[in-house]
């Protein structure tokens, strides 16, 4: 779990602003959700036989004896919140969220135990138009941020019925090659065989390449939905690959799934992933409501942004107020508050902790401020302030207090 230090916080802030603006540009509204939910929610939503629920959740019993988990993803909590607050009754919803997620994984570059996801979810839309919108929204993000080298992969998992038929064919094939399966896959063979396709074990590659294809088992409804999505993406001019092995690690998906992948992040190549989950809301106790969404990993996005780019710097103060001696020290906070009232948006740093003129001046320079204000006993008594321009060729001035705000406005705002 990582600390975001002051030197990297500005990059986070810039990204968060870009994401908010992007979401607003498509009519998505923010929802803020708790980090902790009942464990049961994730077991039901994400699925019992998934990596996340089997071995990645931070789960504990609270003082009332209830099993709680730090959220490993955002969709389950988002659906829970919508149901509890009646946000889905006879209406559609477009929502986004941002926040920390927790998974007890082996930490490595691009894979952390606390990481952040930005997610978008759309409820109440049946057709592939919303799938296309979500994908186009994510595609726009790469353009807005100037990120290259990410490719879109899409697939259709079919409806539940199609998946059941496919599952039978897959189990038959994999059972015939039982000796080539690894331990994880053997365990999954009868509980969740589709997840075997998602295996990251390279030794299973050849075996899985020969497996029956999901595409050959799709029901007509899913085929039509998928063709509709492809048509919308084609018409919008967005390039994609159909990856028939794309299944996603969470149980709730059906029909459309998609991922944005890159070769620029080593093994952790997926930046953004999502799909359609039409049965989840009903499964969690709501009325049947179609749903689709995606989540992107903020840390992986920042890693892509960092490559070759100048770091985003925190804004320096405009003004540093130097106050030498006891009288000036007492007057400084009042002067600063007055200036902040007069000049909204002013970034003003007041010297705290005393010090002689030389020491304070050094701090003023180091702060990056454009202007140093100098206050001593004489200035306080005569109602003036010294103004020293730290970055401009301009002589120092003595300015009456009443003229200070317009002077500063002209120079720094
Ligand atoms: P992976 O296959 O890399 O484990 P996943 O399928 O578990 O990813 P999702 O649950 O779909 O990932 O999460 C969506 C996105 O969140 C991922 O594409 C990735 O960018 C990010 N993400 C997931 N797990 C982590 C993690 N442990 N650390 C950092 N980012 C993560
Ligand atoms: Mg994972």
CSV table of C-alpha atoms and ligand atoms in Angstrom, one decimal:
chain,number,residue,atom,x,y,z
A,1,UNK,CA,0.0,0.0,0.0
A,2,UNK,CA,1.5,3.2,-1.1
A,3,UNK,CA,1.6,6.8,0.2
A,4,UNK,CA,1.0,9.5,-2.4
A,5,UNK,CA,3.6,12.0,-1.5
A,6,UNK,CA,3.4,15.8,-2.2
A,7,UNK,CA,5.6,15.4,-5.3
A,8,UNK,CA,3.2,13.0,-7.0
A,9,UNK,CA,-0.1,14.3,-5.6
A,10,UNK,CA,-0.3,17.0,-8.3
A,11,UNK,CA,-0.2,14.3,-11.0
A,12,UNK,CA,-3.1,12.5,-9.2
A,13,UNK,CA,-5.0,15.8,-9.0
A,14,UNK,CA,-4.6,16.6,-12.7
A,15,UNK,CA,-5.7,13.1,-13.6
A,16,UNK,CA,-8.7,13.3,-11.3
A,17,UNK,CA,-9.7,16.6,-12.9
A,18,UNK,CA,-9.4,15.2,-16.4
A,19,UNK,CA,-11.6,12.2,-15.4
A,20,UNK,CA,-14.2,14.4,-13.8
A,21,UNK,CA,-14.4,16.6,-16.9
A,22,UNK,CA,-14.6,13.5,-19.1
A,23,UNK,CA,-17.5,12.0,-17.1
A,24,UNK,CA,-19.4,15.3,-17.1
A,25,UNK,CA,-18.9,15.5,-20.9
A,26,UNK,CA,-21.0,12.3,-21.2
A,27,UNK,CA,-23.6,13.0,-18.6
A,28,UNK,CA,-22.2,10.7,-15.9
A,29,UNK,CA,-22.8,11.7,-12.2
A,30,UNK,CA,-20.5,11.0,-9.4
A,31,UNK,CA,-21.3,8.6,-6.6
A,32,UNK,CA,-19.2,8.2,-3.5
A,33,UNK,CA,-19.2,4.8,-1.8
A,34,UNK,CA,-17.9,3.3,1.4
A,35,UNK,CA,-14.6,1.3,1.4
A,36,UNK,CA,-16.1,-1.4,3.6
A,37,UNK,CA,-19.0,-3.6,2.7
A,38,UNK,CA,-20.5,-6.9,4.0
A,39,UNK,CA,-18.3,-9.8,2.8
A,40,UNK,CA,-21.5,-11.5,1.6
A,41,UNK,CA,-22.0,-8.7,-1.1
A,42,UNK,CA,-18.7,-9.5,-2.8
A,43,UNK,CA,-19.2,-13.3,-2.5
A,44,UNK,CA,-22.6,-12.9,-4.3
A,45,UNK,CA,-21.5,-10.3,-6.8
A,46,UNK,CA,-17.9,-11.1,-7.7
A,47,UNK,CA,-18.4,-14.8,-7.4
A,48,UNK,CA,-17.3,-17.4,-4.9
A,49,UNK,CA,-14.8,-19.1,-7.2
A,50,UNK,CA,-12.8,-16.1,-8.3
A,51,UNK,CA,-9.3,-15.1,-7.4
A,52,UNK,CA,-10.7,-12.0,-5.7
A,53,UNK,CA,-13.0,-13.7,-3.4
A,54,UNK,CA,-11.0,-16.9,-2.9
A,55,UNK,CA,-7.7,-15.3,-2.0
A,56,UNK,CA,-7.5,-11.5,-2.4
A,57,UNK,CA,-9.9,-10.0,0.0
A,58,UNK,CA,-9.1,-8.3,3.3
A,59,UNK,CA,-11.9,-9.8,5.4
A,60,UNK,CA,-12.4,-9.5,9.2
A,61,UNK,CA,-15.1,-9.9,11.8
A,62,UNK,CA,-16.2,-6.6,13.4
A,63,UNK,CA,-17.2,-6.1,17.0
A,64,UNK,CA,-20.9,-7.1,16.2
A,65,UNK,CA,-19.7,-10.4,14.8
A,66,UNK,CA,-20.4,-9.4,11.2
A,67,UNK,CA,-18.0,-10.3,8.4
A,68,UNK,CA,-16.8,-7.3,6.5
A,69,UNK,CA,-14.4,-6.8,3.7
A,70,UNK,CA,-12.4,-3.9,2.3
A,71,UNK,CA,-13.9,-3.5,-1.2
A,72,UNK,CA,-11.8,-5.2,-3.9
A,73,UNK,CA,-13.7,-3.5,-6.7
A,74,UNK,CA,-16.4,-0.9,-7.0
A,75,UNK,CA,-19.3,-2.4,-9.0
A,76,UNK,CA,-20.8,-4.5,-6.2
A,77,UNK,CA,-21.0,-1.5,-3.8
A,78,UNK,CA,-22.3,0.8,-6.5
A,79,UNK,CA,-25.2,-1.6,-7.2
A,80,UNK,CA,-25.8,-2.0,-3.5
A,81,UNK,CA,-26.0,1.7,-3.0
A,82,UNK,CA,-28.3,2.2,-6.0
A,83,UNK,CA,-30.7,-0.5,-4.7
A,84,UNK,CA,-30.7,0.8,-1.1
A,85,UNK,CA,-31.3,4.4,-2.3
A,86,UNK,CA,-33.9,3.6,-4.9
A,87,UNK,CA,-31.8,5.1,-7.8
A,88,UNK,CA,-32.9,2.5,-10.3
A,89,UNK,CA,-36.7,2.7,-10.1
A,90,UNK,CA,-38.1,3.4,-13.6
A,91,UNK,CA,-35.0,5.4,-14.6
A,92,UNK,CA,-31.7,5.1,-16.3
A,93,UNK,CA,-28.5,6.1,-14.5
A,94,UNK,CA,-25.0,7.0,-15.6
A,95,UNK,CA,-22.6,7.0,-12.7
A,96,UNK,CA,-18.9,7.3,-12.0
A,97,UNK,CA,-16.8,6.7,-8.9
A,98,UNK,CA,-13.2,6.9,-7.8
A,99,UNK,CA,-11.5,5.5,-4.8
A,100,UNK,CA,-9.2,3.0,-3.2
A,101,UNK,CA,-9.7,-0.8,-3.7
A,102,UNK,CA,-7.9,-3.5,-1.7
A,103,UNK,CA,-6.7,-6.9,-2.8
A,104,UNK,CA,-4.2,-9.1,-1.1
A,105,UNK,CA,-2.1,-9.8,-4.1
A,106,UNK,CA,1.6,-10.3,-4.5
A,107,UNK,CA,2.9,-6.7,-4.8
A,108,UNK,CA,4.9,-5.9,-8.0
A,109,UNK,CA,5.1,-3.0,-10.4
A,110,UNK,CA,1.5,-2.1,-11.4
A,111,UNK,CA,0.0,-4.4,-8.8
A,112,UNK,CA,-0.6,-3.2,-5.3
A,113,UNK,CA,-2.6,-4.1,-2.3
A,114,UNK,CA,-4.3,-0.7,-2.1
A,115,UNK,CA,-4.8,0.7,-5.6
A,116,UNK,CA,-7.3,3.1,-7.1
A,117,UNK,CA,-10.0,2.6,-9.6
A,118,UNK,CA,-12.0,5.1,-11.6
A,119,UNK,CA,-15.2,3.4,-12.8
A,120,UNK,CA,-18.2,4.2,-14.9
A,121,UNK,CA,-21.5,2.3,-14.7
A,122,UNK,CA,-24.7,2.7,-16.7
A,123,UNK,CA,-28.0,1.1,-15.6
A,124,UNK,CA,-31.2,0.5,-17.4
A,125,UNK,CA,-29.8,0.4,-21.0
A,126,UNK,CA,-30.4,-2.8,-22.9
A,127,UNK,CA,-28.8,-2.1,-26.3
A,128,UNK,CA,-25.2,-2.1,-27.4
A,129,UNK,CA,-25.3,1.7,-27.7
A,130,UNK,CA,-24.3,2.1,-24.1
A,131,UNK,CA,-21.6,-0.5,-24.4
A,132,UNK,CA,-20.2,1.6,-27.3
A,133,UNK,CA,-20.6,4.8,-25.3
A,134,UNK,CA,-18.6,3.4,-22.4
A,135,UNK,CA,-15.9,2.3,-24.8
A,136,UNK,CA,-15.8,5.6,-26.6
A,137,UNK,CA,-15.6,7.4,-23.3
A,138,UNK,CA,-12.5,5.4,-22.3
A,139,UNK,CA,-11.0,5.9,-25.8
A,140,UNK,CA,-11.4,9.6,-25.4
A,141,UNK,CA,-9.5,9.5,-22.1
A,142,UNK,CA,-6.4,8.2,-23.9
A,143,UNK,CA,-6.7,11.0,-26.4
A,144,UNK,CA,-7.2,13.7,-23.7
A,145,UNK,CA,-4.2,12.5,-21.8
A,146,UNK,CA,-2.1,11.9,-24.8
A,147,UNK,CA,-1.6,8.2,-24.0
A,148,UNK,CA,-0.6,6.1,-27.0
A,149,UNK,CA,0.0,2.4,-27.4
A,150,UNK,CA,-3.2,1.1,-25.8
A,151,UNK,CA,-5.3,-1.4,-27.8
A,152,UNK,CA,-8.9,-2.2,-27.4
A,153,UNK,CA,-9.9,-5.9,-27.2
A,154,UNK,CA,-13.6,-6.9,-27.1
A,155,UNK,CA,-15.4,-10.2,-26.9
A,156,UNK,CA,-18.9,-11.5,-26.1
A,157,UNK,CA,-19.5,-14.0,-23.3
A,158,UNK,CA,-23.1,-14.7,-24.4
A,159,UNK,CA,-26.1,-15.0,-22.2
A,160,UNK,CA,-26.3,-17.4,-19.3
A,161,UNK,CA,-27.8,-20.1,-21.4
A,162,UNK,CA,-25.1,-19.9,-24.1
A,163,UNK,CA,-22.5,-19.9,-21.5
A,164,UNK,CA,-24.0,-23.1,-19.9
A,165,UNK,CA,-23.8,-24.8,-23.3
A,166,UNK,CA,-20.3,-23.6,-23.9
A,167,UNK,CA,-19.3,-24.6,-20.4
A,168,UNK,CA,-20.3,-28.2,-21.1
A,169,UNK,CA,-18.2,-28.3,-24.3
A,170,UNK,CA,-15.3,-26.7,-22.5
A,171,UNK,CA,-15.4,-29.1,-19.6
A,172,UNK,CA,-15.6,-32.0,-22.0
A,173,UNK,CA,-12.5,-30.8,-23.8
A,174,UNK,CA,-10.5,-29.9,-20.7
A,175,UNK,CA,-11.4,-33.2,-18.9
A,176,UNK,CA,-10.0,-35.1,-21.9
A,177,UNK,CA,-6.7,-33.3,-21.2
A,178,UNK,CA,-6.9,-33.4,-17.5
A,179,UNK,CA,-3.2,-34.4,-17.1
A,180,UNK,CA,-2.1,-31.1,-18.7
A,181,UNK,CA,-4.1,-28.9,-16.3
A,182,UNK,CA,-2.4,-27.1,-13.4
A,183,UNK,CA,-3.7,-27.4,-9.9
A,184,UNK,CA,-5.8,-24.2,-10.0
A,185,UNK,CA,-7.4,-25.2,-13.3
A,186,UNK,CA,-8.2,-28.7,-12.0
A,187,UNK,CA,-10.0,-27.1,-9.0
A,188,UNK,CA,-11.9,-24.8,-11.3
A,189,UNK,CA,-12.8,-27.4,-13.9
A,190,UNK,CA,-16.2,-28.2,-12.3
A,191,UNK,CA,-16.9,-25.0,-10.4
A,192,UNK,CA,-15.9,-22.3,-12.8
A,193,UNK,CA,-14.3,-23.7,-15.9
A,194,UNK,CA,-14.5,-20.5,-18.0
A,195,UNK,CA,-12.1,-18.9,-15.6
A,196,UNK,CA,-9.5,-21.4,-16.8
A,197,UNK,CA,-9.4,-19.4,-20.1
A,198,UNK,CA,-8.3,-16.4,-18.1
A,199,UNK,CA,-5.3,-18.3,-16.6
A,200,UNK,CA,-2.0,-16.5,-16.6
A,201,UNK,CA,0.0,-19.8,-16.7
A,202,UNK,CA,1.9,-19.8,-20.0
A,203,UNK,CA,2.1,-23.6,-20.0
A,204,UNK,CA,-1.6,-23.8,-20.5
A,205,UNK,CA,-1.5,-21.5,-23.6
A,206,UNK,CA,-1.3,-24.3,-26.2
A,207,UNK,CA,-4.0,-26.3,-24.5
A,208,UNK,CA,-6.3,-23.3,-24.2
A,209,UNK,CA,-5.7,-22.3,-27.8
A,210,UNK,CA,-7.1,-25.6,-28.9
A,211,UNK,CA,-10.2,-25.4,-26.7
A,212,UNK,CA,-13.7,-24.9,-28.2
A,213,UNK,CA,-14.4,-21.2,-28.9
A,214,UNK,CA,-17.0,-19.3,-27.1
A,215,UNK,CA,-17.9,-17.5,-30.3
A,216,UNK,CA,-19.2,-20.8,-31.8
A,217,UNK,CA,-21.7,-21.2,-28.9
A,218,UNK,CA,-23.2,-17.7,-28.8
A,219,UNK,CA,-27.0,-17.5,-28.7
A,220,UNK,CA,-28.6,-15.3,-31.4
A,221,UNK,CA,-29.4,-12.5,-29.0
A,222,UNK,CA,-25.8,-12.1,-27.9
A,223,UNK,CA,-24.6,-12.4,-31.5
A,224,UNK,CA,-26.9,-9.6,-32.5
A,225,UNK,CA,-25.9,-7.5,-29.6
A,226,UNK,CA,-22.2,-8.1,-30.4
A,227,UNK,CA,-22.7,-7.3,-34.1
A,228,UNK,CA,-24.5,-4.1,-33.0
A,229,UNK,CA,-21.6,-3.1,-30.9
A,230,UNK,CA,-19.1,-3.8,-33.6
A,231,UNK,CA,-21.1,-1.8,-36.1
A,232,UNK,CA,-21.3,1.2,-33.7
A,233,UNK,CA,-17.5,1.1,-33.1
A,234,UNK,CA,-16.8,0.7,-36.8
A,235,UNK,CA,-19.1,3.6,-37.7
A,236,UNK,CA,-17.4,5.7,-35.0
A,237,UNK,CA,-14.1,4.8,-36.5
A,238,UNK,CA,-12.7,3.2,-33.3
A,239,UNK,CA,-10.2,0.3,-34.0
A,240,UNK,CA,-10.5,-2.9,-31.9
A,241,UNK,CA,-9.6,-6.6,-32.0
A,242,UNK,CA,-12.0,-9.3,-31.2
A,243,UNK,CA,-10.2,-11.5,-28.6
A,244,UNK,CA,-12.1,-14.8,-28.3
A,245,UNK,CA,-10.2,-15.7,-25.1
A,246,UNK,CA,-11.1,-12.6,-23.2
A,247,UNK,CA,-13.3,-13.7,-20.3
A,248,UNK,CA,-12.5,-11.3,-17.4
A,249,UNK,CA,-11.8,-12.4,-13.8
A,250,UNK,CA,-15.2,-11.5,-12.3
A,251,UNK,CA,-18.3,-13.7,-12.5
A,252,UNK,CA,-20.9,-11.1,-13.2
A,253,UNK,CA,-20.1,-10.3,-16.8
A,254,UNK,CA,-22.1,-11.5,-19.8
A,255,UNK,CA,-22.5,-10.5,-23.4
A,256,UNK,CA,-20.0,-7.7,-24.0
A,257,UNK,CA,-16.6,-7.7,-22.3
A,258,UNK,CA,-13.7,-5.4,-23.2
A,259,UNK,CA,-10.2,-4.5,-22.1
A,260,UNK,CA,-7.7,-1.8,-23.0
A,261,UNK,CA,-4.2,-3.4,-23.1
A,262,UNK,CA,-0.7,-2.2,-23.5
A,263,UNK,CA,2.8,-3.6,-23.9
A,264,UNK,CA,4.2,-0.7,-22.1
A,265,UNK,CA,3.6,-1.9,-18.5
A,266,UNK,CA,5.3,-5.3,-18.5
A,267,UNK,CA,3.2,-8.1,-17.1
A,268,UNK,CA,0.5,-5.8,-15.8
A,269,UNK,CA,-0.8,-5.0,-19.3
A,270,UNK,CA,-4.5,-4.2,-18.7
A,271,UNK,CA,-5.3,-0.6,-17.9
A,272,UNK,CA,-9.0,-0.6,-18.2
A,273,UNK,CA,-11.6,-3.4,-18.2
A,274,UNK,CA,-15.3,-3.8,-18.2
A,275,UNK,CA,-18.4,-5.2,-19.8
A,276,UNK,CA,-22.1,-5.9,-19.4
A,277,UNK,CA,-23.6,-7.4,-16.3
A,278,UNK,CA,-27.3,-7.7,-16.9
A,279,UNK,CA,-28.1,-10.1,-14.2
A,280,UNK,CA,-26.2,-8.7,-11.3
A,281,UNK,CA,-28.8,-6.3,-10.1
A,282,UNK,CA,-31.4,-9.0,-9.9
A,283,UNK,CA,-28.9,-11.3,-8.2
A,284,UNK,CA,-28.4,-8.6,-5.5
A,285,UNK,CA,-32.1,-8.3,-4.9
A,286,UNK,CA,-33.2,-5.6,-7.3
A,287,UNK,CA,-35.6,-5.8,-10.3
A,288,UNK,CA,-34.0,-7.1,-13.4
A,289,UNK,CA,-32.0,-4.1,-14.8
A,290,UNK,CA,-29.5,-4.2,-17.6
A,291,UNK,CA,-26.1,-2.8,-16.7
A,292,UNK,CA,-22.7,-2.1,-18.1
A,293,UNK,CA,-19.5,-0.5,-16.9
A,294,UNK,CA,-15.8,-0.5,-16.6
A,295,UNK,CA,-13.0,0.3,-14.2
A,296,UNK,CA,-9.5,1.6,-14.9
A,297,UNK,CA,-6.5,1.4,-12.7
A,298,UNK,CA,-5.3,4.9,-11.7
A,299,UNK,CA,-1.7,3.7,-10.8
A,300,UNK,CA,-1.3,2.0,-14.2
A,301,UNK,CA,-2.6,5.1,-15.9
A,302,UNK,CA,-0.2,7.3,-14.0
A,303,UNK,CA,2.7,4.9,-14.9
A,304,UNK,CA,1.7,5.4,-18.6
A,305,UNK,CA,1.6,9.1,-18.2
A,306,UNK,CA,4.9,9.3,-16.3
A,307,UNK,CA,6.9,7.8,-19.2
A,308,UNK,CA,8.8,10.6,-20.8
A,309,UNK,CA,6.5,13.3,-19.5
A,310,UNK,CA,7.6,16.2,-17.3
A,311,UNK,CA,6.3,15.7,-13.8
A,312,UNK,CA,3.2,17.7,-12.9
A,313,UNK,CA,4.3,20.3,-10.4
A,314,UNK,CA,2.3,21.6,-7.4
A,315,UNK,CA,1.5,25.3,-7.8
A,316,UNK,CA,4.0,27.5,-5.9
A,317,UNK,CA,2.7,30.3,-3.7
A,318,UNK,CA,2.3,33.6,-5.4
A,319,UNK,CA,3.4,35.5,-2.3
A,320,UNK,CA,5.6,34.8,0.7
A,321,UNK,CA,5.1,37.0,3.7
A,322,UNK,CA,8.3,37.8,5.7
A,323,UNK,CA,7.7,39.1,9.2
A,324,UNK,CA,10.7,40.1,11.2
A,325,UNK,CA,10.4,40.8,15.0
A,326,UNK,CA,7.7,40.4,17.5
A,327,UNK,CA,5.4,43.3,16.4
A,328,UNK,CA,5.5,42.2,12.8
A,329,UNK,CA,5.0,38.6,13.8
A,330,UNK,CA,1.8,39.6,15.6
A,331,UNK,CA,0.6,41.7,12.7
A,332,UNK,CA,1.4,39.1,9.9
A,333,UNK,CA,-1.6,36.7,10.3
A,334,UNK,CA,-4.1,39.7,10.2
A,335,UNK,CA,-2.4,41.2,7.1
A,336,UNK,CA,-2.5,37.8,5.4
A,337,UNK,CA,-6.2,37.2,6.1
A,338,UNK,CA,-7.0,40.6,4.8
A,339,UNK,CA,-5.2,39.9,1.6
A,340,UNK,CA,-6.9,36.6,1.2
A,341,UNK,CA,-10.3,38.3,1.6
A,342,UNK,CA,-9.4,40.9,-1.0
A,343,UNK,CA,-7.8,38.6,-3.5
A,344,UNK,CA,-9.6,35.3,-3.9
A,345,UNK,CA,-7.3,32.7,-5.6
A,346,UNK,CA,-4.2,34.3,-4.0
A,347,UNK,CA,-1.7,31.7,-2.9
A,348,UNK,CA,0.0,33.3,0.1
A,349,UNK,CA,2.4,31.6,2.4
A,350,UNK,CA,3.1,33.2,5.8
A,351,UNK,CA,6.5,32.7,7.4
A,352,UNK,CA,5.9,30.8,10.6
A,353,UNK,CA,8.5,30.0,13.2
A,354,UNK,CA,10.2,33.4,13.2
A,355,UNK,CA,13.8,33.8,12.1
A,356,UNK,CA,15.9,36.7,11.1
A,357,UNK,CA,15.5,38.5,7.8
A,358,UNK,CA,18.1,36.5,5.9
A,359,UNK,CA,16.7,33.2,7.0
A,360,UNK,CA,13.1,34.2,6.1
A,361,UNK,CA,14.2,35.6,2.8
A,362,UNK,CA,15.9,32.3,1.9
A,363,UNK,CA,12.6,30.5,2.7
A,364,UNK,CA,10.7,33.0,0.5
A,365,UNK,CA,13.0,32.3,-2.4
A,366,UNK,CA,12.9,28.5,-1.9
A,367,UNK,CA,9.1,28.6,-1.8
A,368,UNK,CA,9.0,29.6,-5.5
A,369,UNK,CA,6.9,32.7,-4.8
A,370,UNK,CA,7.0,35.5,-7.3
A,371,UNK,CA,6.8,38.2,-4.6
A,372,UNK,CA,8.0,38.6,-1.0
A,373,UNK,CA,6.2,40.9,1.3
A,374,UNK,CA,8.3,42.3,4.0
A,375,UNK,CA,6.9,43.4,7.3
A,376,UNK,CA,9.0,44.8,10.2
A,377,UNK,CA,8.2,47.0,13.1
A,378,UNK,CA,8.6,50.2,11.1
A,379,UNK,CA,6.3,49.0,8.4
A,380,UNK,CA,3.7,48.0,10.9
A,381,UNK,CA,3.9,51.4,12.6
A,382,UNK,CA,3.6,53.4,9.3
A,383,UNK,CA,1.0,51.2,7.7
A,384,UNK,CA,3.1,50.1,4.8
A,385,UNK,CA,4.5,46.8,3.4
A,386,UNK,CA,7.8,46.2,1.6
A,387,UNK,CA,7.3,44.5,-1.8
A,388,UNK,CA,10.2,42.6,-3.3
A,389,UNK,CA,10.0,41.0,-6.7
A,390,UNK,CA,11.8,37.7,-6.5
A,391,UNK,CA,11.5,36.7,-10.2
A,392,UNK,CA,11.3,40.1,-12.0
A,393,UNK,CA,13.9,42.8,-12.7
A,394,UNK,CA,12.0,45.4,-10.7
A,395,UNK,CA,13.1,47.5,-7.8
A,396,UNK,CA,11.8,46.9,-4.3
A,397,UNK,CA,8.9,49.1,-3.3
A,398,UNK,CA,7.2,50.4,-0.2
A,399,UNK,CA,3.5,50.2,-0.7
A,400,UNK,CA,0.8,51.6,1.6
A,401,UNK,CA,-1.4,48.8,3.0
A,402,UNK,CA,-4.5,50.2,1.2
A,403,UNK,CA,-2.8,49.9,-2.2
A,404,UNK,CA,-1.3,46.5,-1.6
A,405,UNK,CA,-4.2,44.3,-3.0
A,406,UNK,CA,-4.4,46.1,-6.4
A,407,UNK,CA,-0.6,46.0,-6.7
A,408,UNK,CA,-0.5,42.3,-6.0
A,409,UNK,CA,-3.4,41.6,-8.3
A,410,UNK,CA,-1.6,43.2,-11.2
A,411,UNK,CA,1.6,41.3,-10.6
A,412,UNK,CA,0.6,37.8,-9.6
A,413,UNK,CA,-3.1,37.0,-10.5
B,1,LIG,P1,-5.4,-8.3,-13.6
B,1,LIG,O1,-5.7,-9.2,-14.7
B,1,LIG,O2,-4.3,-7.3,-13.9
B,1,LIG,O3,-5.3,-8.9,-12.2
B,1,LIG,P2,-8.1,-7.8,-13.0
B,1,LIG,O4,-8.8,-8.5,-14.0
B,1,LIG,O5,-8.0,-8.3,-11.6
B,1,LIG,O6,-6.7,-7.3,-13.5
B,1,LIG,P3,-10.2,-5.7,-12.7
B,1,LIG,O7,-10.7,-6.3,-11.5
B,1,LIG,O8,-10.9,-5.8,-13.9
B,1,LIG,O9,-8.7,-6.3,-12.9
B,1,LIG,O10,-9.8,-4.2,-12.4
B,1,LIG,C1,-9.8,-3.2,-13.4
B,1,LIG,C2,-8.4,-2.5,-13.5
B,1,LIG,O11,-8.0,-2.2,-12.2
B,1,LIG,C3,-7.3,-3.4,-14.1
B,1,LIG,O12,-7.4,-3.3,-15.4
B,1,LIG,C4,-6.1,-2.7,-13.5
B,1,LIG,O13,-5.8,-1.5,-14.3
B,1,LIG,C5,-6.5,-2.2,-12.2
B,1,LIG,N1,-6.1,-3.2,-11.1
B,1,LIG,C6,-6.6,-4.4,-10.8
B,1,LIG,N2,-5.9,-5.0,-9.8
B,1,LIG,C7,-4.9,-4.1,-9.5
B,1,LIG,C8,-3.9,-4.1,-8.5
B,1,LIG,N3,-3.7,-5.0,-7.6
B,1,LIG,N4,-3.0,-3.0,-8.5
B,1,LIG,C9,-3.2,-2.0,-9.4
B,1,LIG,N5,-4.1,-1.9,-10.3
B,1,LIG,C10,-5.0,-3.0,-10.3
B,2,LIG,MG1,-6.5,-9.5,-10.7
